[in-house]
Short mmCIF file of C-alpha atoms and ligand atoms in Angstrom, two decimals:
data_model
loop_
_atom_site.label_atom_id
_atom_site.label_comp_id
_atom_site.label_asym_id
_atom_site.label_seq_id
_atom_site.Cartn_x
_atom_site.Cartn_y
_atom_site.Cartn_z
CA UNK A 1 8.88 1.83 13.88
CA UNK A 2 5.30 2.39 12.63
CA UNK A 3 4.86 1.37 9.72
CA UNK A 4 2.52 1.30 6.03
CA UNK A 5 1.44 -2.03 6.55
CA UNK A 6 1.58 -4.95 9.45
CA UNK A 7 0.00 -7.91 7.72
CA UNK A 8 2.14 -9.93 10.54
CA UNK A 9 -0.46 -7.66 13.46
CA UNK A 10 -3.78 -9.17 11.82
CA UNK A 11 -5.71 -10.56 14.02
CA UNK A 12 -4.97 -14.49 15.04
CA UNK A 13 -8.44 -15.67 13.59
CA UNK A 14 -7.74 -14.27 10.35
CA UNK A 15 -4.50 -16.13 9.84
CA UNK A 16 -6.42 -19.54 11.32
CA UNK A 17 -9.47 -19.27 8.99
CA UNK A 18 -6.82 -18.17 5.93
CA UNK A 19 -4.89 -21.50 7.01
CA UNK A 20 -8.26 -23.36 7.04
CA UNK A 21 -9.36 -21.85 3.50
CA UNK A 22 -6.17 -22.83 1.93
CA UNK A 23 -6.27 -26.62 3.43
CA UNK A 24 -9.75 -26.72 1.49
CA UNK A 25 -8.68 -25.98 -1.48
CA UNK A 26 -5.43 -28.89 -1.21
CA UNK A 27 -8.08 -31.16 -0.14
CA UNK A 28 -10.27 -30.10 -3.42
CA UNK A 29 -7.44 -31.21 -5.66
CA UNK A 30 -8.72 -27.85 -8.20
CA UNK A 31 -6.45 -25.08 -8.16
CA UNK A 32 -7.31 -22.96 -11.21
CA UNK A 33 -10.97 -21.44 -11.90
CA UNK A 34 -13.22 -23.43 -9.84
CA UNK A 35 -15.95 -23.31 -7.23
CA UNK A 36 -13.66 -20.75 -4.90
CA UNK A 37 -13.67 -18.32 -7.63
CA UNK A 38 -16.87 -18.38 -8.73
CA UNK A 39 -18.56 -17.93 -5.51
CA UNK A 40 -15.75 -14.46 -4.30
CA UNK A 41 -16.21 -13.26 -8.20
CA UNK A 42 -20.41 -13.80 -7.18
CA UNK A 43 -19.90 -11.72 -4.27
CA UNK A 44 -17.62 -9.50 -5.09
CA UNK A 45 -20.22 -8.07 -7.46
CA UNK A 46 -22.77 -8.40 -5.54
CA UNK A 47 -20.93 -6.04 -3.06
CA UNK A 48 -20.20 -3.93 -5.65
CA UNK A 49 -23.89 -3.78 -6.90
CA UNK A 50 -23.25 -5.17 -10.42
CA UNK A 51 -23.81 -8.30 -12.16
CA UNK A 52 -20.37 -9.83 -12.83
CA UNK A 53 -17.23 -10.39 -11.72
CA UNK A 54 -14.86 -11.74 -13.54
CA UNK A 55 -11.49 -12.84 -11.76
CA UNK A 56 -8.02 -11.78 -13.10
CA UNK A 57 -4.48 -12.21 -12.49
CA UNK A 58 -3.89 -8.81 -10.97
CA UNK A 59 -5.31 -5.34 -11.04
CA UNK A 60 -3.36 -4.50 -14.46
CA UNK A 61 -5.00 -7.01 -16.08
CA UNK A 62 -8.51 -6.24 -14.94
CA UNK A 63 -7.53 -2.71 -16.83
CA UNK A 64 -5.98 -4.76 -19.98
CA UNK A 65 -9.42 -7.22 -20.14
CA UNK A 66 -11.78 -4.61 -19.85
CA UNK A 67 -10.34 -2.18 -22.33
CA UNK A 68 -9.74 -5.34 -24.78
CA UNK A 69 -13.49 -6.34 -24.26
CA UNK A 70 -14.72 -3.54 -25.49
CA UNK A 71 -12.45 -3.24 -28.79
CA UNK A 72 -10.37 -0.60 -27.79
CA UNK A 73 -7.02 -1.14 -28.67
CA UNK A 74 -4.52 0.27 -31.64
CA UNK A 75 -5.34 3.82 -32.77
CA UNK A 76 -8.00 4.29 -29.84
CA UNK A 77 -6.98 6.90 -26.97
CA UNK A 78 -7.77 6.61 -23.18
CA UNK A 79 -7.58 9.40 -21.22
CA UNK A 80 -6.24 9.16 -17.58
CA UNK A 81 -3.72 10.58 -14.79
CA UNK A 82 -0.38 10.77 -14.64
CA UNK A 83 -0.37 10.65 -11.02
CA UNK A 84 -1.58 6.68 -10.53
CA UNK A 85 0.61 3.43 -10.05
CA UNK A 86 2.10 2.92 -13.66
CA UNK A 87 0.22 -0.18 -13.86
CA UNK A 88 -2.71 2.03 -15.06
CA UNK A 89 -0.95 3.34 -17.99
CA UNK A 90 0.98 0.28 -18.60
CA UNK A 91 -2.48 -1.71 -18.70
CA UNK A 92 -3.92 0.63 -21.80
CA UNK A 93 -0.60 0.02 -22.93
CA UNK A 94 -1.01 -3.65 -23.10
CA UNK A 95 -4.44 -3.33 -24.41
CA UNK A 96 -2.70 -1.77 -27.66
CA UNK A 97 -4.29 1.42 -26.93
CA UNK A 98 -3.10 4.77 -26.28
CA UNK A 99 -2.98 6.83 -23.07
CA UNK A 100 -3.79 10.46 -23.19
CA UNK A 101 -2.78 11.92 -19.78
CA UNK A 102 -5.18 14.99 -17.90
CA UNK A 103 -3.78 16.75 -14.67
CA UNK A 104 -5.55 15.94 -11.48
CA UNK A 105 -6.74 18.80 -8.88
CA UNK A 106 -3.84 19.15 -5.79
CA UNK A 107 -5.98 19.21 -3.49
CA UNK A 108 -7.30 15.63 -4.02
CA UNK A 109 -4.73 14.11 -6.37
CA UNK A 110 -7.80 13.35 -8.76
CA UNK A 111 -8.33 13.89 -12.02
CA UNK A 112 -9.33 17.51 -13.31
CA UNK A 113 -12.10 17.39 -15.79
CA UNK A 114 -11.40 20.74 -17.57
CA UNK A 115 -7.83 19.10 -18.38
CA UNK A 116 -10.02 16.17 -19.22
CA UNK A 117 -11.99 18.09 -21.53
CA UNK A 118 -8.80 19.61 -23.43
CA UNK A 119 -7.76 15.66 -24.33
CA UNK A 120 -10.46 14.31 -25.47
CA UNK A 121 -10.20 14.09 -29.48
CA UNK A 122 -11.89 11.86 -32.01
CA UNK A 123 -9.96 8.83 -31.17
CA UNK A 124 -10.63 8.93 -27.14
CA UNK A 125 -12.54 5.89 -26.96
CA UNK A 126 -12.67 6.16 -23.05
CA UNK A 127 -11.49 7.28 -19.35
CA UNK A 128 -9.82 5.71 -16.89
CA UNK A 129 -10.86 7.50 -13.89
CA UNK A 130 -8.35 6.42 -11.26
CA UNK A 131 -9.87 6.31 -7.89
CA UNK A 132 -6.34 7.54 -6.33
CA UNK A 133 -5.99 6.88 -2.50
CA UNK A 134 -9.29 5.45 -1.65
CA UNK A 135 -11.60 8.56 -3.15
CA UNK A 136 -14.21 8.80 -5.08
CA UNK A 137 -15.59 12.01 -6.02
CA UNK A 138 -18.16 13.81 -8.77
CA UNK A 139 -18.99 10.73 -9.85
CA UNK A 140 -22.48 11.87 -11.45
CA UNK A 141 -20.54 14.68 -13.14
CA UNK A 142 -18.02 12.34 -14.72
CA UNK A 143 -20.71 9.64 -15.73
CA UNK A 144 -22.49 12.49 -17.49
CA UNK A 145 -18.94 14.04 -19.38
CA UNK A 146 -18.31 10.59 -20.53
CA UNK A 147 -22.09 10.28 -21.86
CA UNK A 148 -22.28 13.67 -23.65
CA UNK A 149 -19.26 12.69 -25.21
CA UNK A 150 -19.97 9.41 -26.24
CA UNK A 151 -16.85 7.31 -24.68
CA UNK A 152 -16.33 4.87 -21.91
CA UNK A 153 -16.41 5.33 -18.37
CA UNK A 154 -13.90 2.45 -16.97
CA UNK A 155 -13.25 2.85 -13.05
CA UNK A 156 -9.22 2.04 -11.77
CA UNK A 157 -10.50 1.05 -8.02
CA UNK A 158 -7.54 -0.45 -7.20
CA UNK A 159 -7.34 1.74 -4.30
CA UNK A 160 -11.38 2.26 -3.70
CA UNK A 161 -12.29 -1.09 -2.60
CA UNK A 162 -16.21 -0.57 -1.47
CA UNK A 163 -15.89 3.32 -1.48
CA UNK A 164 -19.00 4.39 -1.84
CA UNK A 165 -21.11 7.68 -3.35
CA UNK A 166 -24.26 8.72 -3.72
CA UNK A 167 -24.99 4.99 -2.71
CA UNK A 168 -23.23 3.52 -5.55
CA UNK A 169 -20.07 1.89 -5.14
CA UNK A 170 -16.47 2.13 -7.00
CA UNK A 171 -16.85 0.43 -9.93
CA UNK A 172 -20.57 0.38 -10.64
CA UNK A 173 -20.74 3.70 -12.29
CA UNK A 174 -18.83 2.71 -15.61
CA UNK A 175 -18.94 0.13 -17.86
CA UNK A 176 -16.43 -1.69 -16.00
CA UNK A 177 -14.77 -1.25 -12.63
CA UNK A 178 -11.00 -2.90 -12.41
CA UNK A 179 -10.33 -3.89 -8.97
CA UNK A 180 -6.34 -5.11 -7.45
CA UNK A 181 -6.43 -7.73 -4.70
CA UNK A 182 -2.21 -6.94 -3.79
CA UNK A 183 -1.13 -7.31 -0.81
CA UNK A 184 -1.37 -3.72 0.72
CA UNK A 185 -5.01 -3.25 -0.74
CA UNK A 186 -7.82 -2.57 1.05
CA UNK A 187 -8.75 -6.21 0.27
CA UNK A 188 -5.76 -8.17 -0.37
CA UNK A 189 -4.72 -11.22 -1.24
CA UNK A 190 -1.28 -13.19 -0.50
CA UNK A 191 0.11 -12.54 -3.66
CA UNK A 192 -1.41 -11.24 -6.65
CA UNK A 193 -4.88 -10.61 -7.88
CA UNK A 194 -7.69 -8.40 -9.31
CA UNK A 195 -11.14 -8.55 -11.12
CA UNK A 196 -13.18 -6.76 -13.74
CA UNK A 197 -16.53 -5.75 -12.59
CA UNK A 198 -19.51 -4.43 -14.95
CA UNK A 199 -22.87 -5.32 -15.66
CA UNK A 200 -22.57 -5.93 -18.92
CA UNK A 201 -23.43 -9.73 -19.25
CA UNK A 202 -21.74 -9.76 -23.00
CA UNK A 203 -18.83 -8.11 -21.99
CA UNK A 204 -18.61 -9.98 -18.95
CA UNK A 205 -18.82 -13.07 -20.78
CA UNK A 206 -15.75 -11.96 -23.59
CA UNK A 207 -13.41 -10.69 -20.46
CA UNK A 208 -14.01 -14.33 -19.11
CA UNK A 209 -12.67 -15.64 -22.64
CA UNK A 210 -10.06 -13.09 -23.17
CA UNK A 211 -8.50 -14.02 -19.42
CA UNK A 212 -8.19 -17.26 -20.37
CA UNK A 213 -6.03 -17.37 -23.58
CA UNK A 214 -9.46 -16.21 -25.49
CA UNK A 215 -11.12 -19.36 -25.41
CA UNK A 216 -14.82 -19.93 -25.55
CA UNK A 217 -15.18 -24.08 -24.79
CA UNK A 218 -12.05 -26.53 -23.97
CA UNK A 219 -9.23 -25.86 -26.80
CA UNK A 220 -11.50 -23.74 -28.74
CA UNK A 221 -9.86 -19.77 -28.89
CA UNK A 222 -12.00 -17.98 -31.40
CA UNK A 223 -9.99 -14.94 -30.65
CA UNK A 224 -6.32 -14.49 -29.17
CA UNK A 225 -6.42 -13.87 -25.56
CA UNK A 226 -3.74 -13.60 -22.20
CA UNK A 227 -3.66 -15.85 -19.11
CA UNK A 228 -4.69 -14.04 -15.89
CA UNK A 229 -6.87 -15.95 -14.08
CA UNK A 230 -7.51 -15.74 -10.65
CA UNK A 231 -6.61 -18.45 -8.85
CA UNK A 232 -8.75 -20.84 -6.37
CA UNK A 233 -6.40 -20.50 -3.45
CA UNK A 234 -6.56 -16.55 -3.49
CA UNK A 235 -10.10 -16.54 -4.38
CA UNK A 236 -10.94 -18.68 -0.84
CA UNK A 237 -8.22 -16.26 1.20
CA UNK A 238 -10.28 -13.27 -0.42
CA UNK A 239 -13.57 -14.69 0.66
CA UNK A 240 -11.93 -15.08 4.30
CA UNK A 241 -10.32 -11.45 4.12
CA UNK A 242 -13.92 -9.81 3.04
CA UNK A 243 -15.68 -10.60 5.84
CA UNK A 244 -13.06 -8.35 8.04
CA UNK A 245 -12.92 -5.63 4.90
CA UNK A 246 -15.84 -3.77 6.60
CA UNK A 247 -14.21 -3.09 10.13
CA UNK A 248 -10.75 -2.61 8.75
CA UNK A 249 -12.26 0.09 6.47
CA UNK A 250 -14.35 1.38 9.80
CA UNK A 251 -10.33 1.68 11.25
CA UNK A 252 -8.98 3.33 8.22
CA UNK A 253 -11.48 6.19 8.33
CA UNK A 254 -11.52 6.45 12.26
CA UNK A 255 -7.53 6.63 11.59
CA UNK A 256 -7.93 9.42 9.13
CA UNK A 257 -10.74 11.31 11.56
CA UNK A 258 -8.12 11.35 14.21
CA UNK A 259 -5.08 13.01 11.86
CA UNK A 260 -7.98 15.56 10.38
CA UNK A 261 -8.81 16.96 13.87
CA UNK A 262 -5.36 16.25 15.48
CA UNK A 263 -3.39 18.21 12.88
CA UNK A 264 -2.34 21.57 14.14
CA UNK A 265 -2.71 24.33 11.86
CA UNK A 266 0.50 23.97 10.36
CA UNK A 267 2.40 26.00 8.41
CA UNK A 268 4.79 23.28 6.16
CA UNK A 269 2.05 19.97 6.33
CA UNK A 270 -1.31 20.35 4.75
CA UNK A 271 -4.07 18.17 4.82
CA UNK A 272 -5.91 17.16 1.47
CA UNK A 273 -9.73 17.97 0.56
CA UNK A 274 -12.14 16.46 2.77
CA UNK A 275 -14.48 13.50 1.19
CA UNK A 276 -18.06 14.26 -0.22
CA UNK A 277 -19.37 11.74 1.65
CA UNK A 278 -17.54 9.33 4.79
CA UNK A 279 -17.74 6.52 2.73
CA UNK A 280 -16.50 8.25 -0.55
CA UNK A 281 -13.21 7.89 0.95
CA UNK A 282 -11.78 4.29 2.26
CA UNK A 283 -8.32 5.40 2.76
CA UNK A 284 -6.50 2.80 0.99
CA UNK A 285 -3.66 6.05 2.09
CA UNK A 286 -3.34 9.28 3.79
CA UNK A 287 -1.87 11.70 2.37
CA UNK A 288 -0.14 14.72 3.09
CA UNK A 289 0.83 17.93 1.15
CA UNK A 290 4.54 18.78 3.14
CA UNK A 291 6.76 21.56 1.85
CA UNK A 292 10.17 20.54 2.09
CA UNK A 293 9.33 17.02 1.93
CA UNK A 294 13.08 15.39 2.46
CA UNK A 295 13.74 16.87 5.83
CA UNK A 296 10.21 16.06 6.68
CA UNK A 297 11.08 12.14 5.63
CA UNK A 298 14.44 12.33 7.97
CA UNK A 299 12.15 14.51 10.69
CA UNK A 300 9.47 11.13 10.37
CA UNK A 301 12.14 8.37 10.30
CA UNK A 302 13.73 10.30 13.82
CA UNK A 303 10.47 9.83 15.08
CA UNK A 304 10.11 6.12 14.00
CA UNK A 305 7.24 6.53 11.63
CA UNK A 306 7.49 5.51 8.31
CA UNK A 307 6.19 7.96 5.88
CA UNK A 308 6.20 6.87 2.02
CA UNK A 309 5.54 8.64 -1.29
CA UNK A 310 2.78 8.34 -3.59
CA UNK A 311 3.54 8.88 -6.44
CA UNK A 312 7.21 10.64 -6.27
CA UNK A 313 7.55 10.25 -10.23
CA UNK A 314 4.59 11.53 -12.29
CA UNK A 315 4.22 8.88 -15.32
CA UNK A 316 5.15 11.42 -18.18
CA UNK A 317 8.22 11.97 -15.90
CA UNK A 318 9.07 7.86 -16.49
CA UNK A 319 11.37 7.11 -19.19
CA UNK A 320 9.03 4.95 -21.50
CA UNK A 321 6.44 7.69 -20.80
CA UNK A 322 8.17 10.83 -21.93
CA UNK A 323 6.61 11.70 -25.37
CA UNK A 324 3.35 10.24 -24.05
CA UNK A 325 0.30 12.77 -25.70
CA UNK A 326 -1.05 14.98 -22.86
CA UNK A 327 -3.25 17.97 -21.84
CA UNK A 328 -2.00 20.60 -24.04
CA UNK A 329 -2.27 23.09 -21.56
CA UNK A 330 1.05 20.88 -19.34
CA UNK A 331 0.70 19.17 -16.36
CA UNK A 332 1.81 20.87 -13.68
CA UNK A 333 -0.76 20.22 -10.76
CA UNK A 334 0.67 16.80 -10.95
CA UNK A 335 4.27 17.70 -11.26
CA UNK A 336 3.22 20.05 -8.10
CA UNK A 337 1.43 17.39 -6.50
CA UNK A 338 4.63 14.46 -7.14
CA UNK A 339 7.08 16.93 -5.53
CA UNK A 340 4.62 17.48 -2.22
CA UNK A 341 2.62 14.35 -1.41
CA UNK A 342 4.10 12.27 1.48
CA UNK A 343 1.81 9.26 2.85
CA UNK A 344 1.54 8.44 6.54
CA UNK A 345 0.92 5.24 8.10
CA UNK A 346 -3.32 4.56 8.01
CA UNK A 347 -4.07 0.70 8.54
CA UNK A 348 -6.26 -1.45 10.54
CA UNK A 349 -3.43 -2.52 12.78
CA UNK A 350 -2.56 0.72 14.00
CA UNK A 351 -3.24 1.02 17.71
CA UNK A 352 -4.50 4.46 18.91
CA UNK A 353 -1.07 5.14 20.65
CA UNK A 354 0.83 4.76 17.61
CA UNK A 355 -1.76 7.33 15.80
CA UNK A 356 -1.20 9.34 18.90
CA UNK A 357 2.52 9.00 17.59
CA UNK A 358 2.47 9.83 14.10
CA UNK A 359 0.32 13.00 14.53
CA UNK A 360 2.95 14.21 17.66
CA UNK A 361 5.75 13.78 15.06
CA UNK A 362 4.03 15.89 12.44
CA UNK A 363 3.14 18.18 15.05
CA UNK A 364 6.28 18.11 16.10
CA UNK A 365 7.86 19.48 12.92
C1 PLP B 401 -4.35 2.83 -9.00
C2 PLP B 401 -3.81 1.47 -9.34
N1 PLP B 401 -4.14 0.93 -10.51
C3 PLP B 401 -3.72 -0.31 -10.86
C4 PLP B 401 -2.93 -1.05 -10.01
C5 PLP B 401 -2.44 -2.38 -10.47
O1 PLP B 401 -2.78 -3.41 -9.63
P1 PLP B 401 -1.86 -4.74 -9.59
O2 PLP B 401 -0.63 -4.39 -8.81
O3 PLP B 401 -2.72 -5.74 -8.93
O4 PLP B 401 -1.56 -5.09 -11.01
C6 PLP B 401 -2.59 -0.53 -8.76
C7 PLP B 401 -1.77 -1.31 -7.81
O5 PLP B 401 -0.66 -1.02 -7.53
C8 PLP B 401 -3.03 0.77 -8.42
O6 PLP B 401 -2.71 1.31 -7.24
#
């Protein structure tokens, strides 16, 4: 079978020097916020061509800290997409604000900005622009929307890690950039993790409090915080795993090149929009528009490739999420998109035969 992921294919050195990392930070005898987090959170932003990093829990936290960090909360509206993981909505949940959500544009499964327009009301204090799949896209046209209007530009890159536009990279064009470090990620951990981004030194400094149960110095919390911190054993694996992030990207997009020419014109499996630019797109996933999608899942599984949806449930479609305030005008591009999208395998451990073998099955059906 060819799978979504093959963590247990990475390369030999990878799982030596991740063995190696992990002994060193035993043999420290510090395990929580110390030298090994400091130095990836130093450059991670670097990378990202910002000033801070600031290590969290998980990527849903990196969305709760930064929204918290800048006061919004209760009675403040962010917009975003209903096609995302839930942890985006369920992190301006936690932050005490609420989410507004915008339809996104099929043939990208990103956010629409007219629908964007339509939600924005007095209380939308910012937008979430989820970076869905490994794109980024318009970015100068969305920094300038959320600057006539006066609200926040905060980047979801959980999926964008280093995707880059205009020479600017996922999560420098906002305020604050909130990256994941799960498992599947472009840059993973082995387990969970994230970070808020910006270059904001001030807020930088209060998402560094609020991570840590809102304290400023040792047992001194002058406001009420959460615990997600980053710890130092993921923090040294991350430092390991980013020096291979560049050529596993390089694989991701060669991957992706492959399936763009190899498709056949087709008339039940379409291919989404081309990127604006290579790097604008890291394919974190590929993605697929396929009419009939179940027989195309059995068609896939006969062929022993395993094909996966993203997202098959559109957030307003989620039971907590039902009365959750929207574009007035619906949001049926996303509906469209949830009842179309199939992802394909694209990793770095794919071997050319076995891309050879997913595009003969879709070829095939
Ligand atoms: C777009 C998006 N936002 C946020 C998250 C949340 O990240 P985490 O799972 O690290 O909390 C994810 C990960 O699933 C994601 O894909």
């Amino acid at each position: 079978m060819i799978l979504m992921n093959e963590f247990k294919a990475e390369p030999q050195e990878i799982r030596e020097a991740t063995l190696t990392a992990v002994a060193r930070v035993l043999e420290s005898g510090w395990y929580v916020l110390g030298k090994e987090v400091t130095d990836f959170e130093q450059q991670w932003a670097a990378l990202c061509g910002v000033q801070h990093g600031v290590g969290v829990g998980n990527g849903m936290d990196a969305i709760e800290v930064a929204l918290r960090a800048l006061d919004i909360g209760p009675g403040d509206e962010v917009i975003t997409t209903p096609m995302t993981a839930f942890a985006s909505v369920l992190g301006i949940h936690r932050a005490g604000a609420k989410a507004v959500l915008a339809d996104i544009d099929t043939h990208t499964g990103l956010m629409n900005m007219d629908s964007v327009k339509r939600c924005i009301t007095p209380r939308t204090k910012a937008i979430l622009l989820v970076h869905l799949y490994g794109q980024i896209r318009d970015m100068q046209a969305w920094v300038a929307l959320c600057h006539e209007h006066k609200i926040e530009l905060i980047e979801d890159c959980a999926q964008a890690h280093y995707a880059r536009i205009d020479g600017k990279v996922a999560g420098s064009f906002g305020r604050a950039g909130a990256y994941s470090f799960y498992p599947t990620k472009n840059l993973g951990c082995v387990g969970d993790g994230g970070m808020m981004v910006t270059s904001d030194t001030a807020l930088a400094e209060r998402a560094a409090r609020l991570r840590n149960y809102g304290q400023s110095v040792r047992y001194s919390h002058p406001e009420l915080g959460l615990n997600s911190r980053l710890d130092e054993i993921q923090a040294a694996i991350l430092k390991v795993r980013l020096a291979w992030m560049d050529e596993f990207t390089a694989r991701r997009q060669a991957i992706a090149r492959q399936y763009r020419e190899g498709l056949v014109n087709h008339s039940k499996v379409t291919l989404l929009a081309a990127p604006q630019e290579d790097a604008a797109h890291v394919y974190h996933l590929f993605v697929l528009h396929c009419q009939d999608r179940e027989a195309f899942l059995r068609h896939m599984t006969e062929h022993k490739v395993q094909a996966l949806i993203h997202y098959p449930i559109p957030v307003h479609h989620q039971p907590p999420c039902l009365d959750i305030p929207r574009d007035p005008q619906g949001l049926r591009q996303s509906e469209a998109h949830a009842a179309t999208c199939v992802s394909i395998p694209c990793h770095p451990q794919m071997s050319d035969t076995d891309v050879a073998a997913v595009l003969a099955a879709i070829n095939a059906y």
